[in-house]
XYZ file of C-alpha atoms in Angstrom:
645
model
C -10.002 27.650 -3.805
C -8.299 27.066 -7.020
C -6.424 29.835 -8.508
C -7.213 31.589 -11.401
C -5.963 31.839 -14.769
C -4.625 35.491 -15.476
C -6.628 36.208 -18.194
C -9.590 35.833 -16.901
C -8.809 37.090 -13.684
C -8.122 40.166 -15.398
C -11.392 40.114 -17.425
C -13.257 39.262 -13.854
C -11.915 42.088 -11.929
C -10.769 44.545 -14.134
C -13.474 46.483 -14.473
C -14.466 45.994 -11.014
C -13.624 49.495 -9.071
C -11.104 48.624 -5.942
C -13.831 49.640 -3.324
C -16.198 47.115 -4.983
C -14.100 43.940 -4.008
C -13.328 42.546 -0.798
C -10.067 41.666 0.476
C -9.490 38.636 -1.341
C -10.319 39.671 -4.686
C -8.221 42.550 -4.584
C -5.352 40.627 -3.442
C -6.103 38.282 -6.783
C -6.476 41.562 -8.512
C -2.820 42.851 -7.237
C -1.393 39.712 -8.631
C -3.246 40.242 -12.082
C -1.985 43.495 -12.356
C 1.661 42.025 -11.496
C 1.557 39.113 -14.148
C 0.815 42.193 -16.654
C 3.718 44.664 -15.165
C 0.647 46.674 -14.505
C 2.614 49.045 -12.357
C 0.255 51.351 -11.459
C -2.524 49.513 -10.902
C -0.530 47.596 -8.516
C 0.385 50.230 -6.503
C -3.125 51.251 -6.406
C -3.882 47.442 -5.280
C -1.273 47.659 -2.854
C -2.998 50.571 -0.998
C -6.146 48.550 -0.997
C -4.733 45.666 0.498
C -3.229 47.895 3.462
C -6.652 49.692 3.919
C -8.335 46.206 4.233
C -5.349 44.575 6.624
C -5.012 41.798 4.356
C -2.976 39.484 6.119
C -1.394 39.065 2.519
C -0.673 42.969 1.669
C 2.846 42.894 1.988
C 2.795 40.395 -1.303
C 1.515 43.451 -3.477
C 4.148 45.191 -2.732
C 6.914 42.687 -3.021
C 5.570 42.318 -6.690
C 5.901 45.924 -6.918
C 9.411 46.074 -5.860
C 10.102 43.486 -8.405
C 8.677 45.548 -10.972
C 10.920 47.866 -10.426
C 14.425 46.999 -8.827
C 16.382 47.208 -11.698
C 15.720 51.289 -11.260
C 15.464 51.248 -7.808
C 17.914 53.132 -5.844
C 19.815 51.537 -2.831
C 17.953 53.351 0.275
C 14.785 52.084 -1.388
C 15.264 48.751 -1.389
C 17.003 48.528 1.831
C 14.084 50.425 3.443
C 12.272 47.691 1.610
C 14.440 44.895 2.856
C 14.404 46.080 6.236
C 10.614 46.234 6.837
C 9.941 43.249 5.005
C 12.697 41.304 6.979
C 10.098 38.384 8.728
C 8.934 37.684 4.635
C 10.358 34.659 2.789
C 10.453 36.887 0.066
C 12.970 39.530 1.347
C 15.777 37.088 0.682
C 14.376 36.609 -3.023
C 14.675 40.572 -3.444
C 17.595 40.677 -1.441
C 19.309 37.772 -4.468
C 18.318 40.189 -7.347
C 19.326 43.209 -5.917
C 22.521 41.602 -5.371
C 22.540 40.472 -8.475
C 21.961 43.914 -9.843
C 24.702 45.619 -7.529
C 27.098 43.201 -9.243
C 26.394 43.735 -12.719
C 26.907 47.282 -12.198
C 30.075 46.658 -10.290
C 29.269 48.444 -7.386
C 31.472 46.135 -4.963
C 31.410 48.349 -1.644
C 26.980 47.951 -1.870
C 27.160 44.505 -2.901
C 29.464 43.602 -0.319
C 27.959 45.827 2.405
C 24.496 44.029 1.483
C 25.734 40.244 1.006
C 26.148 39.188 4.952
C 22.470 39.085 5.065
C 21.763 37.018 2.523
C 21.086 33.774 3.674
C 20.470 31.589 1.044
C 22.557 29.473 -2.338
C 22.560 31.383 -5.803
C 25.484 30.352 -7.855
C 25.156 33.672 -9.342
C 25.172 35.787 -6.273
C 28.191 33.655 -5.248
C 30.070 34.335 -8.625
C 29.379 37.775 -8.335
C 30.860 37.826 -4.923
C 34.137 36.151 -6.255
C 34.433 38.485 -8.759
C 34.099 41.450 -6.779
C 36.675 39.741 -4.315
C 38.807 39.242 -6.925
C 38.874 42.624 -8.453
C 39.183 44.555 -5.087
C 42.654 42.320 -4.092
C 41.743 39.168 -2.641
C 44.384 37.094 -4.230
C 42.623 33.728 -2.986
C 39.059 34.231 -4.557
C 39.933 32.729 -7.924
C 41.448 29.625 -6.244
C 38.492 29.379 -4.976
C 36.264 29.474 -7.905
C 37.994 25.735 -9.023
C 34.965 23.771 -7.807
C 32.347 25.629 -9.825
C 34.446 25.296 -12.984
C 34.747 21.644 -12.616
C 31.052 21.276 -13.127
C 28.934 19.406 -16.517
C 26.233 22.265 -15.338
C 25.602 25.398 -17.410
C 26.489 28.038 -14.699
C 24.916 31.820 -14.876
C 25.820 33.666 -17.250
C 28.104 36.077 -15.357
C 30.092 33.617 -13.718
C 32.307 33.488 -16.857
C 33.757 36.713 -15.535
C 35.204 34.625 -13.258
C 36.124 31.881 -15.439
C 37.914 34.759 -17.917
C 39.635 35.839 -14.648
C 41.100 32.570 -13.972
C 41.995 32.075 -17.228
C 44.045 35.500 -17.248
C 46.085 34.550 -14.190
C 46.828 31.096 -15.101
C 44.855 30.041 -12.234
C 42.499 27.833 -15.003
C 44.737 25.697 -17.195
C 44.158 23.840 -20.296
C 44.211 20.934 -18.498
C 41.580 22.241 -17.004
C 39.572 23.250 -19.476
C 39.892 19.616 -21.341
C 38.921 18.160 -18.096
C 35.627 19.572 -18.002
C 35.193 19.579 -21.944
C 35.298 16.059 -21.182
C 33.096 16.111 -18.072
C 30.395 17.851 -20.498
C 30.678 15.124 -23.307
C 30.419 12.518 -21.063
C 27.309 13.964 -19.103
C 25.926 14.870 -22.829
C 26.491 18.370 -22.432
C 26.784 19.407 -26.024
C 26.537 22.913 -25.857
C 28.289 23.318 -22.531
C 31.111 21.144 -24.081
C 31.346 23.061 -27.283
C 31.332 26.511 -25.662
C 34.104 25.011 -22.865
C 36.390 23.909 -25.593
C 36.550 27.173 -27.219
C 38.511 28.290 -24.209
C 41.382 26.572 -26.067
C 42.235 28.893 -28.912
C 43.807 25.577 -31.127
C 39.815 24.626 -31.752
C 38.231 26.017 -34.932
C 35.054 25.808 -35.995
C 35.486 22.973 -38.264
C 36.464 20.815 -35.090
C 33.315 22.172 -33.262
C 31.073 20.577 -36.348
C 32.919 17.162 -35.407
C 31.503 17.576 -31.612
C 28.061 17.504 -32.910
C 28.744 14.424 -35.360
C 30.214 11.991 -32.733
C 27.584 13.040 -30.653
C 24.858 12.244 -33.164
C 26.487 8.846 -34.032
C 29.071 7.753 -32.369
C 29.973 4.538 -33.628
C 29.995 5.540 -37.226
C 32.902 7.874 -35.762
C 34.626 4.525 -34.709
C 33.970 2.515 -37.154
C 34.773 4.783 -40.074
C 38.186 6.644 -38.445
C 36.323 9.388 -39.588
C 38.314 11.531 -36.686
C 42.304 11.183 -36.265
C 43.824 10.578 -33.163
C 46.822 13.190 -33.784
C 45.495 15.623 -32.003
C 44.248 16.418 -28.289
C 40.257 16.936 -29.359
C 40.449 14.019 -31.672
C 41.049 11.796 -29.279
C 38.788 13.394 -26.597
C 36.409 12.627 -29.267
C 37.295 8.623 -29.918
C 36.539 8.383 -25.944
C 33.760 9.853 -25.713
C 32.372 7.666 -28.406
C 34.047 4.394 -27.101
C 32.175 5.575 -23.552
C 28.588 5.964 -25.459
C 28.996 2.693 -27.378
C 29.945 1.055 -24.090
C 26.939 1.779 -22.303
C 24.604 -0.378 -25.110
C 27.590 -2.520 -26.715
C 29.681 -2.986 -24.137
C 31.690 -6.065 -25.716
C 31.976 -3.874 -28.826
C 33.337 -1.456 -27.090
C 36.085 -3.559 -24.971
C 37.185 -4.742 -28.053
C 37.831 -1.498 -30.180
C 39.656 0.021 -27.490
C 41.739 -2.764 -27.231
C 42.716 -2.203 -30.741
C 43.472 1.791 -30.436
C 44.604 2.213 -26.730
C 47.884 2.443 -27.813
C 47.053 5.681 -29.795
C 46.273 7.156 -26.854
C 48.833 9.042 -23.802
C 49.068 7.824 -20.575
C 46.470 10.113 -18.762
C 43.493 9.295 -21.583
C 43.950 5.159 -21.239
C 43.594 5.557 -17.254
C 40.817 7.462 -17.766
C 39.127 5.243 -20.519
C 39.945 2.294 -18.392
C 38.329 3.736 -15.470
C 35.040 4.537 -17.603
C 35.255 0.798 -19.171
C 35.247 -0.748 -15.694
C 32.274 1.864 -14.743
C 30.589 0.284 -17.074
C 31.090 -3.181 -16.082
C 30.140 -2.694 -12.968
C 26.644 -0.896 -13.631
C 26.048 -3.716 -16.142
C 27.164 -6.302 -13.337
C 29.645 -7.879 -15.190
C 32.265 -9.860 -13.709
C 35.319 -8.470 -15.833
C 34.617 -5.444 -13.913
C 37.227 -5.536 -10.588
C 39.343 -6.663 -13.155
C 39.341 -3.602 -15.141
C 39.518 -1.254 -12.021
C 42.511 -3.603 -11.010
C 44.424 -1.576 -14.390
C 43.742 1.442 -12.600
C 44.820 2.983 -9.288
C 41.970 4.508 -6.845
C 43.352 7.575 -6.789
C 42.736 7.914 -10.668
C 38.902 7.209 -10.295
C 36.671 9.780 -9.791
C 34.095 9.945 -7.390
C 31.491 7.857 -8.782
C 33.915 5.302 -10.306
C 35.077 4.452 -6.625
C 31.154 4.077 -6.130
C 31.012 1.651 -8.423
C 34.723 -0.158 -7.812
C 32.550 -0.963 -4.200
C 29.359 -2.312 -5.576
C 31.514 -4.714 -7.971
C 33.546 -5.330 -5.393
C 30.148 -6.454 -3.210
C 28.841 -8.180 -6.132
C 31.984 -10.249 -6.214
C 31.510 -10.726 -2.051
C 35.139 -9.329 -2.122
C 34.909 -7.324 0.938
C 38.673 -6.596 1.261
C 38.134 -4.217 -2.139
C 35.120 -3.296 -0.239
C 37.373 -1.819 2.333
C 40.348 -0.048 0.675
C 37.789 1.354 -2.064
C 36.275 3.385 0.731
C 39.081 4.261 2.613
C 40.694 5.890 -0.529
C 37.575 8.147 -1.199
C 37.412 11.416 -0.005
C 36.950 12.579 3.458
C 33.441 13.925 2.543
C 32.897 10.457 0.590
C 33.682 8.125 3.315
C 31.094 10.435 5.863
C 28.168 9.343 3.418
C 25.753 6.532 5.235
C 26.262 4.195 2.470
C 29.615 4.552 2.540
C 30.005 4.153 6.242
C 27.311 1.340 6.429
C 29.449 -0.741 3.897
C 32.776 0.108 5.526
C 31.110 -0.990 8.727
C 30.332 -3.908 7.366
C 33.429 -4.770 5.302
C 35.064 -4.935 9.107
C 32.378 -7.162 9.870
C 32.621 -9.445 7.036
C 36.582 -9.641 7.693
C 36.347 -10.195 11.459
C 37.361 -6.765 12.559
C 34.609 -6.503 14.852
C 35.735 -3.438 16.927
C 36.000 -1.201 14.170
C 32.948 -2.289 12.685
C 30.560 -1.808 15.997
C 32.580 1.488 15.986
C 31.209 2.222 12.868
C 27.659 0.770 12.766
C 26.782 2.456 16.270
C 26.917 5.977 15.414
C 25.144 5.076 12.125
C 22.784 3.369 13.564
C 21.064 6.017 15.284
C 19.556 7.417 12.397
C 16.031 6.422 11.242
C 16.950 5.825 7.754
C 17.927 2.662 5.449
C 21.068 2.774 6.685
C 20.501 3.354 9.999
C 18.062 0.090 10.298
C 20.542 -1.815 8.363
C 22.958 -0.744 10.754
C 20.489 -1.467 13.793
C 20.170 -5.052 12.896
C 23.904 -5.630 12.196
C 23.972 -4.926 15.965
C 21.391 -7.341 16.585
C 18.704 -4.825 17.153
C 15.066 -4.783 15.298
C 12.346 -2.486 15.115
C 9.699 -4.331 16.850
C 7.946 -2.076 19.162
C 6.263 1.455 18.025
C 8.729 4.160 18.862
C 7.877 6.638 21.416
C 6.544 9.884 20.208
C 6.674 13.149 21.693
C 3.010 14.926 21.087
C 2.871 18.310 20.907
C 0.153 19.905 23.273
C -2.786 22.202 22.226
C -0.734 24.952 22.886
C 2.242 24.156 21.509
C 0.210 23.730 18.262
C -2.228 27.321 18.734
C 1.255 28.798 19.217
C 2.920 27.473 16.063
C -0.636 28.401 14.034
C -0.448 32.237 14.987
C 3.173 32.760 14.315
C 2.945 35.639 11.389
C 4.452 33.323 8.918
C 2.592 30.455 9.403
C -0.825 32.691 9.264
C 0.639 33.710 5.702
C 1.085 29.994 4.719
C -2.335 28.979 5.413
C -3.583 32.280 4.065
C -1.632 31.595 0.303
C -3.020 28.222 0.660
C -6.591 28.713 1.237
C -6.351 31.573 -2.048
C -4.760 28.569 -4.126
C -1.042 29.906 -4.166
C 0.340 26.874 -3.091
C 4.170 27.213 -4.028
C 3.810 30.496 -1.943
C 2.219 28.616 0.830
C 5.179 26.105 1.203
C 7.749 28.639 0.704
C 6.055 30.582 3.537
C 5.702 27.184 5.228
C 9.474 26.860 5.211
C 10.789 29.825 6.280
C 8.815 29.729 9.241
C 9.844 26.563 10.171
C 13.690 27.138 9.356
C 14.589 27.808 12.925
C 12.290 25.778 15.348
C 13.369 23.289 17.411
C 11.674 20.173 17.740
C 8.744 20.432 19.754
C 8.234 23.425 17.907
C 8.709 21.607 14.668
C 6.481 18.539 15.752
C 3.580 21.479 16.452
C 3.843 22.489 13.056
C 3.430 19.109 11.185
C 0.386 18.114 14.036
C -0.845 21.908 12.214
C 0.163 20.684 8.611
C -2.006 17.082 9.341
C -5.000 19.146 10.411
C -4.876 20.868 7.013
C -4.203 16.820 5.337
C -0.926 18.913 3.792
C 0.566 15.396 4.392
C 3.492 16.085 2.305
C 4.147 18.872 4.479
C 3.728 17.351 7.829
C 6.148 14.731 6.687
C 8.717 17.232 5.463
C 8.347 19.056 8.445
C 8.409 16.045 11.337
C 11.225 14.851 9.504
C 13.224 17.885 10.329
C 13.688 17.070 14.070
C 17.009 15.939 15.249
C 16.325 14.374 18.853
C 12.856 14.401 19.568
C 10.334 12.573 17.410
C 6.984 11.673 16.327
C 6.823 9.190 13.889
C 2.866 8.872 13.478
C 3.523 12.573 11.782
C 6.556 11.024 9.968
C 4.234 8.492 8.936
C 0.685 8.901 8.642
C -1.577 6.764 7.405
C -4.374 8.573 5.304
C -7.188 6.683 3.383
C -6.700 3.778 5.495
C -10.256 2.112 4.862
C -9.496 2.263 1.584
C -5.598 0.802 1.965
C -6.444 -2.072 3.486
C -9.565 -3.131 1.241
C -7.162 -3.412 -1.427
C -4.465 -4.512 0.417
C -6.901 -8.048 1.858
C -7.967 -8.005 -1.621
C -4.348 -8.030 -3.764
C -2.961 -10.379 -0.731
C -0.697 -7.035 -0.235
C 1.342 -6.005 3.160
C -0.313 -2.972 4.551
C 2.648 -1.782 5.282
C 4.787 -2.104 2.255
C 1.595 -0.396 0.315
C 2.135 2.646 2.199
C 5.794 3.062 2.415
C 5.271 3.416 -1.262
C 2.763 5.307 -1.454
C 4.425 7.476 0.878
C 7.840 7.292 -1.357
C 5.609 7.877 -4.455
C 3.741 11.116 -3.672
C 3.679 11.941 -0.297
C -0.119 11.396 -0.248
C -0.473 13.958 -1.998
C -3.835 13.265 -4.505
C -2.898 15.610 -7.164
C 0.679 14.765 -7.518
C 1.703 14.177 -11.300
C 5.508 13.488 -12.243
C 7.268 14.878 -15.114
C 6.411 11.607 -17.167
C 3.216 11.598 -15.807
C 2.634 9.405 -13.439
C -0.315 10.783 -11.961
C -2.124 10.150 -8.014
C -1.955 8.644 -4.819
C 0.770 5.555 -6.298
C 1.943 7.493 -9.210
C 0.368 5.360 -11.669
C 1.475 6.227 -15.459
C -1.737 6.179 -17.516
C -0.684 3.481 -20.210
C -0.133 1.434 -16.995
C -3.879 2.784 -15.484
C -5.953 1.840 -18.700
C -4.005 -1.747 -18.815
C -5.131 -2.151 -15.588
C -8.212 -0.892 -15.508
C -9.199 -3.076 -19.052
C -7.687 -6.385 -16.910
C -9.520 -5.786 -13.618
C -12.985 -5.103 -15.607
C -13.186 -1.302 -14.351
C -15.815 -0.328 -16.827
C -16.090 3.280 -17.843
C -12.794 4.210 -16.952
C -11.708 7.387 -17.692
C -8.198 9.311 -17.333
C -9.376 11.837 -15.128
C -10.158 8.984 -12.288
C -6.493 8.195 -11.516
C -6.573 11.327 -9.604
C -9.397 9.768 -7.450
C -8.081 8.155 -4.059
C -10.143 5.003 -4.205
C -9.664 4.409 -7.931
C -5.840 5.148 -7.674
C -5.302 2.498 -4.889
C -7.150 0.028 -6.764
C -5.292 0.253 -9.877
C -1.590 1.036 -7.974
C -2.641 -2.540 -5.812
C -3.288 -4.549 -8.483
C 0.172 -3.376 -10.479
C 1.718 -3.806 -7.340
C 0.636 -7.644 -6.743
C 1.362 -8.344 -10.666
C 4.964 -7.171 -10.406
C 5.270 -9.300 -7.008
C 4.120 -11.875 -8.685
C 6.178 -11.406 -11.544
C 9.023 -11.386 -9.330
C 8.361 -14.797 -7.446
C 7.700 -12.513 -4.362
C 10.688 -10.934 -4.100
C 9.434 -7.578 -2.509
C 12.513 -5.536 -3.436
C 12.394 -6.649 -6.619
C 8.972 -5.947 -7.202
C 9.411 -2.318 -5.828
C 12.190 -1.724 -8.264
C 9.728 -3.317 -11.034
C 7.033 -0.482 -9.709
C 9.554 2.563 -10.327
C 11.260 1.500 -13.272
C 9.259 -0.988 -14.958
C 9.105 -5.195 -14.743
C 11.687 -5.392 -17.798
C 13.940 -3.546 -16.002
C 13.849 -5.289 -13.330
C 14.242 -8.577 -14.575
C 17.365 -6.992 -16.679
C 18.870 -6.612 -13.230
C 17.978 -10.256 -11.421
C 21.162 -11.866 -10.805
C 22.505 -15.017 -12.063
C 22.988 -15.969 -8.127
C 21.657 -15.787 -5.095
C 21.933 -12.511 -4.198
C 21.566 -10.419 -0.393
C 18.773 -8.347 -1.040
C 20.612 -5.320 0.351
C 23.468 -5.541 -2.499
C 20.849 -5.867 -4.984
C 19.602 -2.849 -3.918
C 22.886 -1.166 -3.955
C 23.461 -2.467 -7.324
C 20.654 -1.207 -8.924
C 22.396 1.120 -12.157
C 19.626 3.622 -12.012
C 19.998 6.179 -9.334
C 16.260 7.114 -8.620
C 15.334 3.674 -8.541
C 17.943 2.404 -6.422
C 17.352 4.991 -4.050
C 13.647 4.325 -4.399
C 13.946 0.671 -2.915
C 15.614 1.392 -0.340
C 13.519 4.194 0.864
C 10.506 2.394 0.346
C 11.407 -0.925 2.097
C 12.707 1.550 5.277
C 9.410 3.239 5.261
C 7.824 0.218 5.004
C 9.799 -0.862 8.146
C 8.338 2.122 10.421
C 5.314 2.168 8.892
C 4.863 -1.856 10.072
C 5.727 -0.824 13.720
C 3.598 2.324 13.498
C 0.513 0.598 12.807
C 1.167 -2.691 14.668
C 1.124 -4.871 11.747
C 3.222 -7.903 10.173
C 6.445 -6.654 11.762
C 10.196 -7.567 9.482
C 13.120 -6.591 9.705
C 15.152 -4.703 6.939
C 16.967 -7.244 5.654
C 14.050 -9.725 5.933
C 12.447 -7.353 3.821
C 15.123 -7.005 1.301
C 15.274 -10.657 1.253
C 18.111 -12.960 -0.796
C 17.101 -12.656 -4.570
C 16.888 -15.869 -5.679
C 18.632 -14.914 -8.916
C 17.078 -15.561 -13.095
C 15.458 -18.626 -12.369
C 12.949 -17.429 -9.629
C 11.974 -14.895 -11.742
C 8.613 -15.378 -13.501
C 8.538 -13.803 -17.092
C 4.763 -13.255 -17.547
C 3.486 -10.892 -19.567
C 5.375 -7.451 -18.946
C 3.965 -3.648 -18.583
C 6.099 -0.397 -18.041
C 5.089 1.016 -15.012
């Protein structure tokens, strides 16, 4: 049942008297009367819904409670709190009545209530800083660092804290230049111009020169139109050497070797550090060369990132090495960070500490994990063994409370409600329990949610629930017809939209294989789909056809190089070919190199999925790195005629 718009909800059921409508509609009615702040009519919806048992009641009166926290007094809502504790909403009213308790200040409530709040709101959290700070914890503005050092607009109030940390020296200017230019160089404007201000030397005239070097920045270079005498002026020649280097990076190189020496100590280390961050993203070979001008402990995180995927590029796996060990603690735990280090022992004949390192990794079903495997000498080549939950198991799962609720909000078309129920119910199984709920999700075809939810379990598995395998007819018609690997097909398709028919992303790739609809009517036209219309890329058959014929073009496009065909699929075949390398290449550093963080992490989880979904449905079995392949570099790549996915 899809749900209805507001407005004519309201004109459907408004004049309808309560004891006219059944369950259902008053429960639509009750959310009317919220979207409105109809108060009173939904409290009077609220007692309907109780009369009738609606397995959904409780919902009317959560809205109602929203209506009216901000005057609600505290043995109200904790009366509400307390019998609304098995909800997934309580927590939600439990955030904004924090949230209230702190604006007013009222520190012994806020703190007597915050122990049960379970979840991550940056403003609950400032608020609980604040009060911290203001009723003698001398530590809580130390504290507060890490959300200062952030290119995200934080709430509102968490500037109380920020003023507090100002006032006791605990935030220094160095600080506040530091993440004035974390905000430029993350294009922040607004963030950077309202950080700055912090520094009472910055008038408004300097603020107007913010928004010009951000509106042209080379103009700002090469006019001089800003001096370098002062702190923002130069913060202001960076930032525009570090835009002009990501399009003209030669340009760039150049002009700041004509005004580094304008520049103190502390900016040229940084600049450097950007300079060779952009070498290496471009895959230029200058770029270990420019990280050798600055030491590791200078870069920030993702600079080291990148000092190890130059350092790959140039096969120079003693960089490799040190790069990693000189990140972080919490840097170095990352699996790409440990599957490289693992391998960097490899490559230099350490092999101790590298089977040290690859073993633990290696029992994870993810890329890493598999490229780990096979550094061991293992290979996914038999289906893995998969714990099935019984018919009990799953009856028991279905009539948990929560779970009723999920399937309830579902069937009524309240679908964000439905997962959030979904989750909360789930947040505490174990596995079998958690395996019973996806086998409950698949019944429903919520594939997206039987993936999410199988892939929660930490010892005991199931991968056909990890994996399914929906529309399958359909799959492999196109697949015999495009010459396509079943396999590969899905682990995209998986990767793309989690099967799910109606998914549409915020650029509008739309269906099954997220097919952008430039990209659908192209195909369609070439393929000789007559009477296409936009509305049919929603439709399972007609998606697959037109997502297996891109598919096969940007393989062939690619001289067969699967991962660089699935990189071509998420970020388009000029891309791609922007990114073949001049030599041959491991596929698995060419993935790794990718510059674009979605896609990058888009090949990789698509060639891994399409790994278990080869030994799942006993086809054309590979192994990761067979799949990743060695990319043959420019000249096996075919430059036919190209099309943005």
């Amino acid at each position: 049942m899809k749900r209805f718009g507001f407005s004519l909800l309201i004109q459907l059921l408004a004049s309808s008297p309560l004891w006219a409508m059944n369950a259902d509609e008053t429960f639509l009615h009750a959310q009317a009367a919220y979207q409105s702040r109809n108060d009173s009519q939904l409290a009077s919806d609220a007692n309907q819904l109780h009369a009738q048992n609606h397995v959904l009641a409780a919902y009317a009166d959560y809205w109602l409670m929203l209506l009216k926290l901000t005057s609600a007094d505290k043995a109200t809502v904790q009366s509400f709190l307390s019998q609304n504790s098995d909800y997934s909403f309580a927590d939600k009213v439990r955030a904004e009545w924090l949230k209230i308790l702190g604006k007013r200040q009222d520190w012994p409530a806020f703190f007597e209530e915050l122990p049960n709040y379970k979840r991550d709101d940056l403003a609950v959290t400032c608020y609980a800083i604040e009060g911290r700070a203001k009723t003698g914890d001398v530590i809580a503005l130390a504290e507060a660092k890490a959300l200062w050092m952030s290119s995200n607009d934080q709430p509102s109030n968490c500037n109380n804290v920020f003023d507090l940390m100002q006032q006791s020296k605990i935030l220094t200017q160095d600080d506040i230049w530091a993440r004035f230019r974390l905000a430029m160089q993350d294009g922040k404007i607004p963030l950077a111009k309202t950080v700055i201000q912090r520094d009472g030397s910055v008038g408004n005239a300097q603020l107007k020169q913010i928004d010009s070097v951000y509106q042209n920045p080379q103009a700002t270079l090469d006019k001089k139109t800003i001096s370098l005498k002062n702190h923002l002026g130069r913060a202001l020649n960076l930032y525009a050497l570090d835009r002009l280097a990501r399009s003209q990076f030669d340009d760039a190189m150049s002009m700041w070797h004509k005004m580094s020496s304008h520049f103190e100590e502390d900016e040229q280390i940084y600049m450097w550090g950007r300079l060779a961050s952009h070498a290496a993203r471009r895959h230029d070979a200058s770029a270990l060369e420019l990280y050798s001008k600055v030491k590791n402990t200078d870069l920030d995180k993702d600079e080291l990132a990148w000092k190890v995927r130059a350092a790959l590029l140039a096969k120079n796996w003693s960089v490799v090495q040190s790069t990693i060990a000189d990140m972080s603690p919490t840097q170095q735990e990352e699996d790409v960070w440990r599957y490289w280090r693992g391998r960097a022992y490899k490559e230099l004949r350490d092999i101790p500490k590298a089977n040290a390192v690859l073993v633990q990794l290696a029992r994870d079903h993810t890329y890493y994990g598999l490229l780990a495997e096979e550094e061991l000498g293992s290979v996914i080549n038999e289906k893995p063994t998969n714990y099935v939950p019984s018919e009990n198991e799953v009856t028991a799962v279905k009539n948990q409370p929560a779970i009723q609720r999920a399937l309830e909000l579902d069937r009524l078309g309240f679908r964000w409600e439905s997962r959030a129920e979904w989750a909360w119910a789930v947040k505490d199984f174990d596995d079998k329990q958690m395996l019973a709920a996806a086998e409950l999700a698949m019944r429903q075809n919520w594939y997206d949610v039987a993936i999410n939810t199988a892939e929660k379990t930490k010892y005991v598995h199931n991968f056909a629930l990890r994996y399914p395998a929906p529309y399958r007819d359909t799959v492999q018609n196109f697949c015999k017809e495009n010459s396509l690997d079943e396999a590969w097909v899905y682990g995209l398709t998986r990767q793309e939209s989690r099967f799910v028919t109606y998914a549409k992303s915020g650029v509008g790739a739309s269906g099954l294989m997220q097919v952008m609809p430039s990209t659908a009517s192209w195909v369609a036209k070439k393929i000789g789909l007559n009477g296409y219309q936009q509305h049919m890329i929603h439709q399972e058959d007609t998606n697959i056809k037109l997502g297996t014929f891109y598919l096969r073009y940007t393989l062939d496009m690619m001289s067969g190089q699967a991962a660089m065909a699935t990189a071509a699929y998420n970020a388009g075949p000029g891309r791609a070919k922007k990114w073949a390398p001049k030599q041959p290449l491991e596929g698995a550093i060419y993935a790794e190199t990718i510059p674009i963080l979605e896609t990058r992490l888009y090949v990789q989880k698509v060639l891994a999925n399409s790994c278990f979904y080869a030994s799942r449905l006993g086809t054309k079995t590979q192994t990761l790195k067979q799949r990743l392949g060695v990319i043959s570099g420019d000249g096996g790549v075919i430059a036919l005629e190209d099309s943005e996915k």
